[in-house]
Coordinates of N, CA and C in Angstrom, one line a residue:
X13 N 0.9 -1.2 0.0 CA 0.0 0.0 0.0 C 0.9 1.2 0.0
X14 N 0.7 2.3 -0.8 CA 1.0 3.3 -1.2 C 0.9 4.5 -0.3
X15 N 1.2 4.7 0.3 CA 0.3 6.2 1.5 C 0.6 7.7 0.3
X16 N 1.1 7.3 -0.9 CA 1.3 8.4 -1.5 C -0.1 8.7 -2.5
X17 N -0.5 7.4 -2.1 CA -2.0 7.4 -2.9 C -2.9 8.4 -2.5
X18 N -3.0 8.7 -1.4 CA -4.0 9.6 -0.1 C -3.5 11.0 -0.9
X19 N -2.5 11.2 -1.4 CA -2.3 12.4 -2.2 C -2.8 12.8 -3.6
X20 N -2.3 11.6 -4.2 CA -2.8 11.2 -5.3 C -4.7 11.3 -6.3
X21 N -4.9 10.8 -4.9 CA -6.2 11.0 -5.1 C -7.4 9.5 -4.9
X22 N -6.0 8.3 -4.9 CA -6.3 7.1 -5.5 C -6.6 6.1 -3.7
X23 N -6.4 7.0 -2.5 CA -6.6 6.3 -1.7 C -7.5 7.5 -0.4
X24 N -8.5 7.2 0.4 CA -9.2 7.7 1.3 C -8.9 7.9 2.6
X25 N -9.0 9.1 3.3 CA -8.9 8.6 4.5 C -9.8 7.7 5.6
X26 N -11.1 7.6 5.2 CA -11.6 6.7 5.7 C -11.1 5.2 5.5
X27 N -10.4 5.0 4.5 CA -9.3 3.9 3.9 C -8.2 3.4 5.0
X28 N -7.6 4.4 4.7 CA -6.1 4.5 6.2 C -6.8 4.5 7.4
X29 N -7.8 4.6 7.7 CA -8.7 4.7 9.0 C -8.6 3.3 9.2
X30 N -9.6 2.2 8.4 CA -9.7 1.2 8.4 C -8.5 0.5 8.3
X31 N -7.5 0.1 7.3 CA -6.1 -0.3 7.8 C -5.4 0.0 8.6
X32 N -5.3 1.4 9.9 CA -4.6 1.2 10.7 C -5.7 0.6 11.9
X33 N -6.9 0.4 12.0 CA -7.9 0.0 13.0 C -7.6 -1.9 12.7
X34 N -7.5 -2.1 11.5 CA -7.3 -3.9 11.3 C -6.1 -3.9 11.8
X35 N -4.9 -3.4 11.5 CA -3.8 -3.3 11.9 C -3.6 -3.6 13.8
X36 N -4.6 -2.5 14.1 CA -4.5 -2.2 16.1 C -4.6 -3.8 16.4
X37 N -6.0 -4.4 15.5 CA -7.2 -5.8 16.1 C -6.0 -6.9 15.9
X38 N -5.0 -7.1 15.1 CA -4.1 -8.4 14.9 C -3.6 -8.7 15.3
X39 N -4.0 -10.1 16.2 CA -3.0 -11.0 17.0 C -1.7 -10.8 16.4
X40 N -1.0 -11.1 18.1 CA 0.8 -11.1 17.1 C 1.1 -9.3 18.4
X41 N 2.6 -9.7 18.2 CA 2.7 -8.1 18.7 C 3.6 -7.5 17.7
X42 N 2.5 -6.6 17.5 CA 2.3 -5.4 16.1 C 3.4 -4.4 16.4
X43 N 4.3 -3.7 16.1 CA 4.7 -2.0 16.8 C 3.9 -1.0 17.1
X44 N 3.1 -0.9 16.1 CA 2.3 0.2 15.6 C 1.1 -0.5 16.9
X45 N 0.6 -1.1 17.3 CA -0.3 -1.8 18.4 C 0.1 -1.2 19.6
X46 N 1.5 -2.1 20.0 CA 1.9 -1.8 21.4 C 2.3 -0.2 21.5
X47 N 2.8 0.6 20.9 CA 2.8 1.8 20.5 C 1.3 2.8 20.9
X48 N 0.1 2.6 20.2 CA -1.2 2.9 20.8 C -1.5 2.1 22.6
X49 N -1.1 1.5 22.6 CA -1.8 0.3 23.5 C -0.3 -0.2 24.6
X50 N -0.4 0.1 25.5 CA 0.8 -0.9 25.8 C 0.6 -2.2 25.9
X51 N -1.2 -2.7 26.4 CA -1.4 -3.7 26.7 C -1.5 -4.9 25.4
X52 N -1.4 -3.9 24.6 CA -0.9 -5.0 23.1 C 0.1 -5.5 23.1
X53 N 1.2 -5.5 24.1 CA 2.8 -5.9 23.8 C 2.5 -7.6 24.0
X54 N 1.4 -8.2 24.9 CA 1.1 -9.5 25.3 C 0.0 -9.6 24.5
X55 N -0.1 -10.9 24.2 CA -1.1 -11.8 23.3 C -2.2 -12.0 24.2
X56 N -3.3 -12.7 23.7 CA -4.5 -13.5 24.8 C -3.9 -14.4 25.0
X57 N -3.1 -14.8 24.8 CA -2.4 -15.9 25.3 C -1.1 -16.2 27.1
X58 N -0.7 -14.9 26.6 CA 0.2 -14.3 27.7 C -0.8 -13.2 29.1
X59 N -1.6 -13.6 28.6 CA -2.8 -12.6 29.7 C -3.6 -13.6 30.5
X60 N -3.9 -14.9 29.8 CA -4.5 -15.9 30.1 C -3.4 -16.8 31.6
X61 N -2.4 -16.7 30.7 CA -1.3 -17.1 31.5 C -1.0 -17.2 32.8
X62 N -1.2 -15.7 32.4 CA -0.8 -14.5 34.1 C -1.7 -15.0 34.9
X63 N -3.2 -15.0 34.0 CA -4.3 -15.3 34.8 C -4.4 -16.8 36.1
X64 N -3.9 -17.4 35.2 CA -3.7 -18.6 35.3 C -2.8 -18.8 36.5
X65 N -1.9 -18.1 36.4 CA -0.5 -17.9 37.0 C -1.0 -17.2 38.4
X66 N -1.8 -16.4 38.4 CA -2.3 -15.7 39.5 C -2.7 -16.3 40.4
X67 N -4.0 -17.3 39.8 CA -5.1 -17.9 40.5 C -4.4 -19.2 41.1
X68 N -3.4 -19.8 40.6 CA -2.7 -20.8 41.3 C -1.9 -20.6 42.9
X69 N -1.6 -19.0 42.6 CA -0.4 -18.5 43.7 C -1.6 -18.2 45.0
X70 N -2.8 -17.7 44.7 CA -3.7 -17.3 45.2 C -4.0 -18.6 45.9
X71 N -4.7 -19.7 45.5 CA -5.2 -20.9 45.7 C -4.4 -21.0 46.7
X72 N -3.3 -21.6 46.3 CA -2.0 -22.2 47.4 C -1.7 -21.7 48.5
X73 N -2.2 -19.9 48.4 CA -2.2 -19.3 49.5 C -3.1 -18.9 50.9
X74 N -4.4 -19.4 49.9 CA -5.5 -19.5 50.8 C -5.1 -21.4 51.1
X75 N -5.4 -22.2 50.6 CA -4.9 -23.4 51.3 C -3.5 -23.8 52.3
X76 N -3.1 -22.7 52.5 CA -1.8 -22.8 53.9 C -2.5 -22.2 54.4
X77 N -3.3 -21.0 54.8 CA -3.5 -20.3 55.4 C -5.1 -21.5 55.9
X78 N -5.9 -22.1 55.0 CA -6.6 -22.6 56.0 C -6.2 -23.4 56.4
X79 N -5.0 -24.6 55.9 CA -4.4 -25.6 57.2 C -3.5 -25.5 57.8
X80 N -3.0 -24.3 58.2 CA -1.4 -24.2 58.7 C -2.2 -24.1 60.1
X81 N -1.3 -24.6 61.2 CA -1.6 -24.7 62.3 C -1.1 -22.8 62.8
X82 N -1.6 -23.0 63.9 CA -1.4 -21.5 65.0 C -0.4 -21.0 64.6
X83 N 0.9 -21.4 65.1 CA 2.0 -21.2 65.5 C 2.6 -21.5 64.3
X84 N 2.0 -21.5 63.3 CA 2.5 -21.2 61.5 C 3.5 -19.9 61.4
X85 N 4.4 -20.1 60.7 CA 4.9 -18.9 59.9 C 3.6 -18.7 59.3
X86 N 3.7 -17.0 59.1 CA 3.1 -16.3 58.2 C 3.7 -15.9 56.8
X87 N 2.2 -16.5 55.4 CA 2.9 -16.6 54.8 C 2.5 -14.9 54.2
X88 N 3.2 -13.9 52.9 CA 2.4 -12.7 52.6 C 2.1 -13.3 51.9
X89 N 0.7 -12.2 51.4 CA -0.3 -12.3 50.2 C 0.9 -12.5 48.9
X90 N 0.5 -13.4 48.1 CA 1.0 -13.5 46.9 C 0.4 -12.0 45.8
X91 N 1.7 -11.6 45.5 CA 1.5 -10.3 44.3 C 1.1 -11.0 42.8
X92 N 0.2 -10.2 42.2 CA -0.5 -10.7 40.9 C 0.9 -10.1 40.2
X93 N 1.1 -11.0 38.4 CA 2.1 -10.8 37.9 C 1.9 -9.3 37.5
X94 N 2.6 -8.6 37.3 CA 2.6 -7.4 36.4 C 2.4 -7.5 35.2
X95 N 1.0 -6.7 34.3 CA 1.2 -6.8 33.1 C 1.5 -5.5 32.5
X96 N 1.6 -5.4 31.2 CA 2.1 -4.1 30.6 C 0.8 -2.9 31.0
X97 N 1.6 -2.1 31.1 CA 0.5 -0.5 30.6 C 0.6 -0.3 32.5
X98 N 0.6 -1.5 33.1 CA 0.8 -1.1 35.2 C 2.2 -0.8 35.5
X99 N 1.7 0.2 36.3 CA 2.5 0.5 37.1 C 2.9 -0.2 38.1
X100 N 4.6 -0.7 38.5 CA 4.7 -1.0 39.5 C 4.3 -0.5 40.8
X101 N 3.1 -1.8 41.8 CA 3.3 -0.8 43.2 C 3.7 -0.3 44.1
X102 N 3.7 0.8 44.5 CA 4.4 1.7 45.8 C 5.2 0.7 46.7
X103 N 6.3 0.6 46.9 CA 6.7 -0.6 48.0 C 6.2 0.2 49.7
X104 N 5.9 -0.9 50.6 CA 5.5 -0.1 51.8 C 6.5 0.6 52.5
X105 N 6.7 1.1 53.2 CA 7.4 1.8 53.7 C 8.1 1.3 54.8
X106 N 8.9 0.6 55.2 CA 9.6 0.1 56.2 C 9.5 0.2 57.4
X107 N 8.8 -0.7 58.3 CA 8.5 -0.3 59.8 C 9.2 -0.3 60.8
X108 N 10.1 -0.2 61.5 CA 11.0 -0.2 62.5 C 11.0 -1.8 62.9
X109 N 11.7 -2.2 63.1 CA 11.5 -3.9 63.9 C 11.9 -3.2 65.5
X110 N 12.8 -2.6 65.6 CA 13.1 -2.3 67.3 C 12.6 -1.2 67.7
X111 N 12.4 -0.9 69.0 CA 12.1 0.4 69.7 C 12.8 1.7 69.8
X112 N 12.1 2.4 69.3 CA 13.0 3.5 69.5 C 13.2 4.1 71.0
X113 N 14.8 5.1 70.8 CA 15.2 5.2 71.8 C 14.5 6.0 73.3
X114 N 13.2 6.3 73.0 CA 12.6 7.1 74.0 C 11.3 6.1 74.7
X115 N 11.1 5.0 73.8 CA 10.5 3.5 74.2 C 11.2 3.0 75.0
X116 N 12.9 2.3 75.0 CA 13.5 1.8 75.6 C 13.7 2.7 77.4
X117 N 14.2 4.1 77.3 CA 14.0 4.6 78.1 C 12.9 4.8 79.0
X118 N 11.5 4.8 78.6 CA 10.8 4.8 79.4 C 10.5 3.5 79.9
X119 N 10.8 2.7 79.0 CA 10.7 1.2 79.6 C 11.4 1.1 81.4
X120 N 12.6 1.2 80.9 CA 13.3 1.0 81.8 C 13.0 2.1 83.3
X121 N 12.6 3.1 82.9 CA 12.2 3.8 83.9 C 10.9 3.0 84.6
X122 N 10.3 2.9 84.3 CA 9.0 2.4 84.2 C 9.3 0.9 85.4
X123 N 10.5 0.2 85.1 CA 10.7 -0.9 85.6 C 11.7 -0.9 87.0
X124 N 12.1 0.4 86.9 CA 13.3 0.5 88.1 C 12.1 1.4 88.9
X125 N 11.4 1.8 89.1 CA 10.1 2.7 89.8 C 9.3 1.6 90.5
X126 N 8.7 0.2 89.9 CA 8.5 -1.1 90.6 C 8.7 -0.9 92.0

């Protein structure tokens, strides 16, 4: 196809409309697709996958969690895979594991006052 045609006289833009819209719809990863679309960069096939891939990690996760006894490690929620066009999410923000030093201090006050 000619795009010099559209000058020419010999091709429409309702034309080029329609070929780059079949062009978007075509299995396969297109440039011109992923380009409009990120979520074109994966097939239905690679989406299904994830899906797939998701609901597995999910499953396994609720089945420890209904038979793990009490005094189980904890396990975390399993993360869904990332697909294109998302954003990675926010990591949480790091909680202290120890006391800070005005915790310790009053601790200890607290216990020598007894």
């Amino acid at each position: 196809m000619d795009l010099l045609d559209l000058w020419r006289g010999r091709l429409s833009l309702r034309r080029i409309s329609v070929l780059i819209g079949s062009l978007l719809r075509q299995a396969g990863r297109s440039v011109l697709a992923a380009v409009v679309d990120e979520s074109a960069a994966w097939s239905t096939s690679d989406y299904l996958l994830a899906r797939v891939s998701d609901a597995l990690e999910l499953s396994n996760f609720l089945f420890y969690q209904a038979n793990a006894s009490e005094d189980a490690e904890e396990w975390p929620a399993p993360t869904p895979v990332l697909r294109p066009g998302e954003e990675e999410p926010e990591p949480e923000p790091d909680t202290p594991t120890h006391s800070s030093t005005e915790e310790v201090v009053t601790f200890f006050n607290r216990m020598s006052n007894l």
